[in-house]
Amino acid sequence: RGTTAPGGSRIDVMAEGWERGPALGDGDVTPGGAPQRAWQSEEVLMTELSELVQKVVKSSSWWERHGVDISILACSFLLLPAGFLCLRSAQAIPFLAGVLTLGVVHHTLTVKGSHLASHNALTESKSWSKVWAIFFIELCSAFTVEQATYNHVKIHHGYTNIIGLGDSSTWKLPFLNRYVYMFIAPLAVPVLTPLVALDLLRNVEWKAALRTLCCMFLGFYCHYWLLLHVSGFQSPWSALLCMLVTRSLLAHPYIHVNIFQHIGLPMFTADRKPKRIHLMSLGVLNLPRNPLLDWSFGHSLISCHVEHHLFPSLSDNMCLKIKPIVSQYLKQKKLPYNEDTYSSRLWLFLQRYEELMVHAPPITELVGIQ
């Protein structure tokens, strides 16, 4: 059986043979009359898919598993000198090229780099994973590693679209109207991010808080110093304005992507939720490939978000590589595989902003699952 998701994309809500039934002790719902058999069936689905994906991972080279994404991040670092030097020009085209370069590099390091680092997807070494997490999340993104990892990995991934936990409600600002939220508020992301991070420091140990403060200050000061001494800005205010512009260059798609891929899809309660493979296939959506966003945000946040939620420890390039296998398997088993365009989701949120972003999301009633 199926239903039509907001925006017109079809969502198949249950596989054949499912009936309404009681929840198991862990809160996952199984078919009535045969809870043990249904539980095993769900486990088999995830196990089968995991085995298929593991075969691809094991047959892939280091370059495919980590090298491609590390190279993208390294290229972004190499573009930094060119970006700062372009800002020295008094001519409009080179100056704008510098702004564009620094803006793309900033989002590549803070979004793609931080996301991969939070999932330990940059390297197989635990020690280096910790180093890269501190570098990308705290130094580049001005956030604390502990809170970023907890909120994103433990809560968002562990309880995707579960009301009150991983339902993406942190992205909602119900006091703003749709046009302010969608088109003006994203410009404040570079200012709000460190302020939120500072507030969350109350929840971490003092050593971690001190480390985060030092990294945040170092990251901001290095950016500011380079604008004054390399790019040649004459006043502190002009340098700060340039920092704001470059750091908010891709803030609009950053906000949009975070809400498009979960909000508006089926929502569940913690005690009445489907098994993992159903939960992720129902509550996650892929957007089409886009060269700029693929480079800056990574495949796992754009066109391979379903794959990323099913296998979060894989790198962006590996998510892209397993995409045909995951999509074919889910469709073969009559499970949802949600896809929609950026423009379609944007129009949906503009039309139904009050319902999706202001009011509490409705609990999804799915036959056999809830």
Short mmCIF file of C-alpha atoms in Angstrom, two decimals:
data_model
loop_
_atom_site.label_atom_id
_atom_site.label_comp_id
_atom_site.label_asym_id
_atom_site.label_seq_id
_atom_site.Cartn_x
_atom_site.Cartn_y
_atom_site.Cartn_z
CA ARG A 1 0.00 0.00 0.00
CA GLY A 2 1.15 3.51 -0.56
CA THR A 3 0.44 7.17 -0.15
CA THR A 4 1.62 10.36 -1.77
CA ALA A 5 4.16 12.38 0.15
CA PRO A 6 4.05 16.18 0.30
CA GLY A 7 5.24 17.57 -2.98
CA GLY A 8 3.94 14.67 -5.03
CA SER A 9 6.74 12.14 -4.47
CA ARG A 10 5.34 8.68 -3.81
CA ILE A 11 6.03 6.91 -0.54
CA ASP A 12 5.23 3.20 -0.20
CA VAL A 13 4.16 2.84 3.39
CA MET A 14 4.26 -0.89 3.87
CA ALA A 15 5.54 -4.07 2.38
CA GLU A 16 3.24 -6.90 1.37
CA GLY A 17 1.85 -9.02 4.18
CA TRP A 18 1.99 -6.37 6.93
CA GLU A 19 -0.93 -6.00 9.29
CA ARG A 20 -1.56 -3.83 12.32
CA GLY A 21 0.04 -5.33 15.41
CA PRO A 22 1.42 -4.57 18.87
CA ALA A 23 4.82 -3.09 19.53
CA LEU A 24 7.74 -5.14 20.74
CA GLY A 25 9.60 -4.25 23.88
CA ASP A 26 12.08 -2.05 22.00
CA GLY A 27 9.27 0.06 20.56
CA ASP A 28 9.41 -1.33 17.01
CA VAL A 29 6.10 -2.43 15.53
CA THR A 30 5.67 -5.84 13.97
CA PRO A 31 2.78 -7.63 12.23
CA GLY A 32 -0.02 -8.98 14.36
CA GLY A 33 -0.08 -12.71 14.93
CA ALA A 34 3.59 -13.34 14.20
CA PRO A 35 5.78 -10.83 16.04
CA GLN A 36 8.86 -13.03 16.18
CA ARG A 37 8.67 -13.92 12.50
CA ALA A 38 8.17 -10.28 11.54
CA TRP A 39 11.08 -9.19 13.73
CA GLN A 40 13.29 -11.76 12.04
CA SER A 41 12.05 -10.64 8.64
CA GLU A 42 13.02 -7.06 9.39
CA GLU A 43 16.43 -8.14 10.62
CA VAL A 44 16.93 -10.20 7.48
CA LEU A 45 16.22 -7.21 5.25
CA MET A 46 18.85 -5.06 6.94
CA THR A 47 21.31 -7.94 7.10
CA GLU A 48 20.92 -8.71 3.41
CA LEU A 49 21.39 -5.09 2.43
CA SER A 50 24.39 -4.73 4.75
CA GLU A 51 26.04 -7.77 3.20
CA LEU A 52 25.57 -6.38 -0.29
CA VAL A 53 27.05 -3.04 0.76
CA GLN A 54 29.95 -4.67 2.64
CA LYS A 55 30.94 -6.56 -0.50
CA VAL A 56 31.24 -3.28 -2.35
CA VAL A 57 33.16 -1.63 0.49
CA LYS A 58 35.62 -4.52 0.83
CA SER A 59 36.27 -4.57 -2.92
CA SER A 60 36.87 -0.80 -2.99
CA SER A 61 40.33 0.75 -2.79
CA TRP A 62 41.49 3.22 -0.15
CA TRP A 63 41.15 5.93 -2.78
CA GLU A 64 37.47 5.13 -3.21
CA ARG A 65 36.79 4.74 0.52
CA HIS A 66 38.62 7.87 1.72
CA GLY A 67 40.98 9.30 -0.89
CA VAL A 68 38.43 11.04 -3.11
CA ASP A 69 36.88 13.02 -0.25
CA ILE A 70 40.24 13.81 1.35
CA SER A 71 41.41 15.13 -2.03
CA ILE A 72 38.38 17.43 -2.26
CA LEU A 73 39.14 18.83 1.18
CA ALA A 74 42.84 19.19 0.30
CA CYS A 75 41.99 21.03 -2.92
CA SER A 76 39.83 23.39 -0.92
CA PHE A 77 42.80 24.22 1.32
CA LEU A 78 44.96 24.85 -1.73
CA LEU A 79 42.38 27.32 -3.06
CA LEU A 80 42.57 29.49 0.06
CA PRO A 81 45.63 31.55 -0.99
CA ALA A 82 44.06 32.31 -4.37
CA GLY A 83 40.83 33.40 -2.69
CA PHE A 84 42.54 35.78 -0.25
CA LEU A 85 44.78 37.23 -2.98
CA CYS A 86 41.82 37.83 -5.31
CA LEU A 87 40.29 40.04 -2.62
CA ARG A 88 43.26 42.42 -2.99
CA SER A 89 42.02 43.45 -6.44
CA ALA A 90 40.17 46.72 -6.91
CA GLN A 91 38.37 45.27 -9.93
CA ALA A 92 34.95 43.73 -9.49
CA ILE A 93 35.45 40.39 -11.27
CA PRO A 94 38.61 39.25 -9.41
CA PHE A 95 37.17 40.49 -6.13
CA LEU A 96 33.92 38.58 -6.64
CA ALA A 97 35.93 35.53 -7.66
CA GLY A 98 37.72 35.77 -4.32
CA VAL A 99 34.44 36.00 -2.42
CA LEU A 100 33.03 33.02 -4.32
CA THR A 101 36.21 30.98 -3.78
CA LEU A 102 36.37 31.66 -0.04
CA GLY A 103 32.65 31.03 0.34
CA VAL A 104 32.80 27.64 -1.36
CA VAL A 105 35.96 26.66 0.52
CA HIS A 106 34.43 27.69 3.84
CA HIS A 107 31.34 25.55 3.31
CA THR A 108 33.38 22.62 2.02
CA LEU A 109 35.46 22.61 5.19
CA THR A 110 32.65 23.38 7.63
CA VAL A 111 29.85 21.27 6.12
CA LYS A 112 31.48 18.44 4.20
CA GLY A 113 34.58 18.24 6.42
CA SER A 114 32.68 18.50 9.69
CA HIS A 115 30.02 16.02 8.59
CA LEU A 116 32.54 13.39 7.54
CA ALA A 117 34.60 13.97 10.67
CA SER A 118 31.59 13.60 12.97
CA HIS A 119 30.95 10.15 11.49
CA ASN A 120 34.65 9.14 11.54
CA ALA A 121 34.42 8.71 7.76
CA LEU A 122 37.68 10.47 6.88
CA THR A 123 40.02 7.82 8.20
CA GLU A 124 39.95 4.39 9.81
CA SER A 125 42.26 5.56 12.60
CA LYS A 126 40.42 6.49 15.81
CA SER A 127 43.20 8.87 16.87
CA TRP A 128 43.22 10.76 13.59
CA SER A 129 39.42 10.79 13.55
CA LYS A 130 39.49 12.72 16.82
CA VAL A 131 42.07 15.16 15.45
CA TRP A 132 40.08 15.81 12.28
CA ALA A 133 36.87 16.20 14.26
CA ILE A 134 38.43 18.93 16.41
CA PHE A 135 39.93 20.63 13.37
CA PHE A 136 36.85 20.68 11.14
CA ILE A 137 34.12 21.01 13.76
CA GLU A 138 35.74 23.35 16.29
CA LEU A 139 38.43 25.26 14.40
CA CYS A 140 36.62 25.62 11.07
CA SER A 141 32.96 25.48 12.14
CA ALA A 142 33.12 27.06 15.62
CA PHE A 143 31.16 24.28 17.29
CA THR A 144 32.01 21.82 20.03
CA VAL A 145 32.81 18.26 18.99
CA GLU A 146 30.99 16.59 21.87
CA GLN A 147 27.70 18.40 21.31
CA ALA A 148 27.88 18.20 17.51
CA THR A 149 28.49 14.46 17.64
CA TYR A 150 25.79 13.87 20.25
CA ASN A 151 23.12 15.95 18.51
CA HIS A 152 23.83 14.72 15.01
CA VAL A 153 25.11 11.17 15.34
CA LYS A 154 23.39 9.97 18.50
CA ILE A 155 20.09 11.83 18.28
CA HIS A 156 19.42 12.72 14.64
CA HIS A 157 20.72 9.45 13.21
CA GLY A 158 19.61 7.29 16.10
CA TYR A 159 16.07 8.67 16.16
CA THR A 160 15.45 9.97 12.65
CA ASN A 161 11.97 11.55 12.44
CA ILE A 162 11.07 10.45 15.96
CA ILE A 163 8.98 13.20 17.57
CA GLY A 164 10.83 15.00 20.34
CA LEU A 165 14.18 13.44 19.47
CA GLY A 166 15.47 13.34 15.89
CA ASP A 167 12.56 15.15 14.22
CA SER A 168 14.68 18.09 12.94
CA SER A 169 12.75 20.48 15.18
CA THR A 170 15.99 22.34 15.99
CA TRP A 171 15.78 23.84 12.50
CA LYS A 172 12.36 25.36 13.14
CA LEU A 173 11.84 29.02 14.04
CA PRO A 174 8.04 29.27 14.21
CA PHE A 175 8.07 32.99 15.07
CA LEU A 176 9.41 33.80 11.59
CA ASN A 177 7.20 33.92 8.52
CA ARG A 178 7.96 31.72 5.53
CA TYR A 179 9.81 34.28 3.42
CA VAL A 180 11.98 35.56 6.26
CA TYR A 181 12.89 32.01 7.29
CA MET A 182 13.56 30.70 3.80
CA PHE A 183 15.39 33.68 2.30
CA ILE A 184 16.61 36.13 4.97
CA ALA A 185 17.27 34.18 8.17
CA PRO A 186 19.98 31.97 6.59
CA LEU A 187 22.21 35.04 6.37
CA ALA A 188 22.45 34.94 10.17
CA VAL A 189 23.84 31.39 10.28
CA PRO A 190 27.50 32.51 10.67
CA VAL A 191 26.49 34.59 13.72
CA LEU A 192 24.03 32.15 15.27
CA THR A 193 26.30 29.10 15.01
CA PRO A 194 28.99 30.25 17.49
CA LEU A 195 26.33 31.70 19.80
CA VAL A 196 24.53 28.36 19.94
CA ALA A 197 27.87 26.62 20.43
CA LEU A 198 28.73 28.87 23.36
CA ASP A 199 25.39 28.11 24.99
CA LEU A 200 25.96 24.36 24.59
CA LEU A 201 29.36 24.57 26.29
CA ARG A 202 27.49 24.43 29.59
CA ASN A 203 26.80 20.76 28.88
CA VAL A 204 30.43 19.67 28.42
CA GLU A 205 33.40 19.28 30.74
CA TRP A 206 35.49 22.37 31.40
CA LYS A 207 38.50 20.93 29.53
CA ALA A 208 36.42 20.36 26.40
CA ALA A 209 34.83 23.81 26.78
CA LEU A 210 38.26 25.45 27.07
CA ARG A 211 39.54 23.57 24.05
CA THR A 212 36.49 24.60 22.04
CA LEU A 213 36.86 28.27 23.00
CA CYS A 214 40.52 28.26 21.97
CA CYS A 215 39.75 26.59 18.64
CA MET A 216 36.83 28.93 17.94
CA PHE A 217 38.94 32.01 18.68
CA LEU A 218 41.85 30.71 16.58
CA GLY A 219 39.60 29.98 13.61
CA PHE A 220 37.92 33.39 13.65
CA TYR A 221 41.15 35.28 14.29
CA CYS A 222 43.05 33.52 11.48
CA HIS A 223 40.29 34.40 9.03
CA TYR A 224 40.21 37.99 10.24
CA TRP A 225 44.03 38.34 10.22
CA LEU A 226 44.34 37.00 6.68
CA LEU A 227 41.73 39.45 5.41
CA LEU A 228 43.65 42.37 6.94
CA HIS A 229 47.21 41.35 6.11
CA VAL A 230 46.86 39.28 2.93
CA SER A 231 43.69 40.61 1.29
CA GLY A 232 44.52 44.19 2.30
CA PHE A 233 41.29 45.28 3.96
CA GLN A 234 41.78 48.70 5.51
CA SER A 235 39.27 48.58 8.36
CA PRO A 236 38.12 45.93 10.84
CA TRP A 237 34.48 46.46 9.84
CA SER A 238 35.12 45.78 6.17
CA ALA A 239 37.00 42.60 7.08
CA LEU A 240 34.18 41.45 9.36
CA LEU A 241 31.62 42.19 6.65
CA CYS A 242 33.61 40.11 4.18
CA MET A 243 33.74 37.28 6.72
CA LEU A 244 29.96 37.42 7.06
CA VAL A 245 29.42 37.39 3.30
CA THR A 246 31.76 34.48 2.58
CA ARG A 247 30.51 32.42 5.53
CA SER A 248 26.88 32.90 4.50
CA LEU A 249 27.39 32.38 0.76
CA LEU A 250 25.79 28.92 0.74
CA ALA A 251 23.79 29.32 3.94
CA HIS A 252 20.48 29.23 2.04
CA PRO A 253 20.95 25.76 0.53
CA TYR A 254 22.48 24.63 3.83
CA ILE A 255 19.27 25.47 5.71
CA HIS A 256 17.06 24.24 2.89
CA VAL A 257 18.78 20.87 2.57
CA ASN A 258 18.50 20.24 6.30
CA ILE A 259 14.72 20.70 6.28
CA PHE A 260 13.88 19.38 2.81
CA GLN A 261 15.19 15.87 3.45
CA HIS A 262 13.25 15.05 6.64
CA ILE A 263 10.49 17.50 7.50
CA GLY A 264 7.27 16.70 5.68
CA LEU A 265 8.07 12.98 5.63
CA PRO A 266 6.49 10.39 7.99
CA MET A 267 7.00 11.10 11.71
CA PHE A 268 6.78 8.58 14.55
CA THR A 269 6.76 8.37 18.33
CA ALA A 270 9.57 6.63 20.20
CA ASP A 271 7.33 3.77 21.37
CA ARG A 272 5.61 3.28 18.00
CA LYS A 273 8.28 3.26 15.34
CA PRO A 274 9.21 0.86 12.55
CA LYS A 275 12.46 -1.03 12.38
CA ARG A 276 15.61 0.75 11.24
CA ILE A 277 15.42 -0.08 7.53
CA HIS A 278 11.79 1.09 7.35
CA LEU A 279 12.47 4.12 9.54
CA MET A 280 15.30 5.36 7.33
CA SER A 281 13.61 4.59 4.04
CA LEU A 282 10.40 6.32 5.17
CA GLY A 283 11.89 9.38 6.85
CA VAL A 284 14.78 10.33 4.56
CA LEU A 285 14.77 11.88 1.09
CA ASN A 286 17.38 12.28 -1.65
CA LEU A 287 17.80 15.42 -3.73
CA PRO A 288 19.22 15.39 -7.29
CA ARG A 289 22.94 15.73 -7.86
CA ASN A 290 24.26 19.27 -8.05
CA PRO A 291 27.95 19.98 -8.85
CA LEU A 292 28.28 22.91 -6.43
CA LEU A 293 26.44 21.28 -3.53
CA ASP A 294 28.05 17.88 -4.17
CA TRP A 295 31.46 19.52 -3.80
CA SER A 296 30.62 21.78 -0.85
CA PHE A 297 28.22 19.59 1.14
CA GLY A 298 29.03 16.09 -0.08
CA HIS A 299 26.96 13.35 -1.70
CA SER A 300 25.77 12.01 1.66
CA LEU A 301 23.92 15.27 2.33
CA ILE A 302 22.49 15.73 -1.17
CA SER A 303 21.82 12.82 -3.54
CA CYS A 304 22.77 9.95 -1.21
CA HIS A 305 21.08 10.94 2.04
CA VAL A 306 19.08 7.71 2.24
CA GLU A 307 22.28 5.71 1.80
CA HIS A 308 24.02 7.86 4.41
CA HIS A 309 21.32 7.25 7.03
CA LEU A 310 21.43 3.53 6.43
CA PHE A 311 25.25 3.40 6.48
CA PRO A 312 26.43 6.59 8.21
CA SER A 313 30.08 5.60 8.59
CA LEU A 314 30.71 5.53 4.85
CA SER A 315 32.34 8.46 3.08
CA ASP A 316 30.55 10.60 0.51
CA ASN A 317 32.18 8.81 -2.39
CA MET A 318 31.24 5.39 -1.02
CA CYS A 319 27.65 6.52 -0.49
CA LEU A 320 27.58 7.46 -4.17
CA LYS A 321 29.06 4.10 -5.11
CA ILE A 322 26.50 2.04 -3.16
CA LYS A 323 23.56 4.19 -4.27
CA PRO A 324 22.48 1.88 -7.17
CA ILE A 325 22.60 -1.14 -4.86
CA VAL A 326 20.58 0.48 -2.07
CA SER A 327 17.96 1.98 -4.38
CA GLN A 328 17.52 -1.27 -6.30
CA TYR A 329 17.25 -3.33 -3.11
CA LEU A 330 14.69 -1.06 -1.44
CA LYS A 331 12.55 -0.91 -4.57
CA GLN A 332 12.84 -4.66 -5.06
CA LYS A 333 11.61 -5.24 -1.50
CA LYS A 334 8.82 -2.70 -2.03
CA LEU A 335 10.28 -0.31 0.53
CA PRO A 336 10.20 3.47 0.09
CA TYR A 337 13.04 5.21 -1.72
CA ASN A 338 12.16 8.91 -1.54
CA GLU A 339 13.49 11.33 -4.14
CA ASP A 340 12.41 14.84 -5.05
CA THR A 341 13.83 17.94 -6.70
CA TYR A 342 15.14 21.01 -4.88
CA SER A 343 12.62 23.29 -6.58
CA SER A 344 9.73 20.97 -5.75
CA ARG A 345 10.64 20.88 -2.06
CA LEU A 346 11.13 24.65 -1.98
CA TRP A 347 7.68 25.22 -3.45
CA LEU A 348 6.20 22.69 -1.02
CA PHE A 349 7.65 24.48 2.02
CA LEU A 350 6.52 27.88 0.75
CA GLN A 351 3.00 26.55 0.26
CA ARG A 352 2.74 24.55 3.50
CA TYR A 353 5.11 26.45 5.77
CA GLU A 354 2.58 26.86 8.59
CA GLU A 355 1.79 23.14 8.62
CA LEU A 356 5.36 21.87 8.33
CA MET A 357 7.45 24.47 10.16
CA VAL A 358 5.17 26.24 12.65
CA HIS A 359 2.74 23.66 14.00
CA ALA A 360 3.80 20.41 15.63
CA PRO A 361 4.30 17.71 13.00
CA PRO A 362 1.51 15.13 12.86
CA ILE A 363 2.21 11.56 13.89
CA THR A 364 2.13 9.32 10.84
CA GLU A 365 -0.53 6.63 10.89
CA LEU A 366 0.72 3.77 8.75
CA VAL A 367 -1.15 0.49 8.51
CA GLY A 368 1.04 -2.29 9.86
CA ILE A 369 3.65 0.13 11.16
CA GLN A 370 1.55 2.24 13.49
#
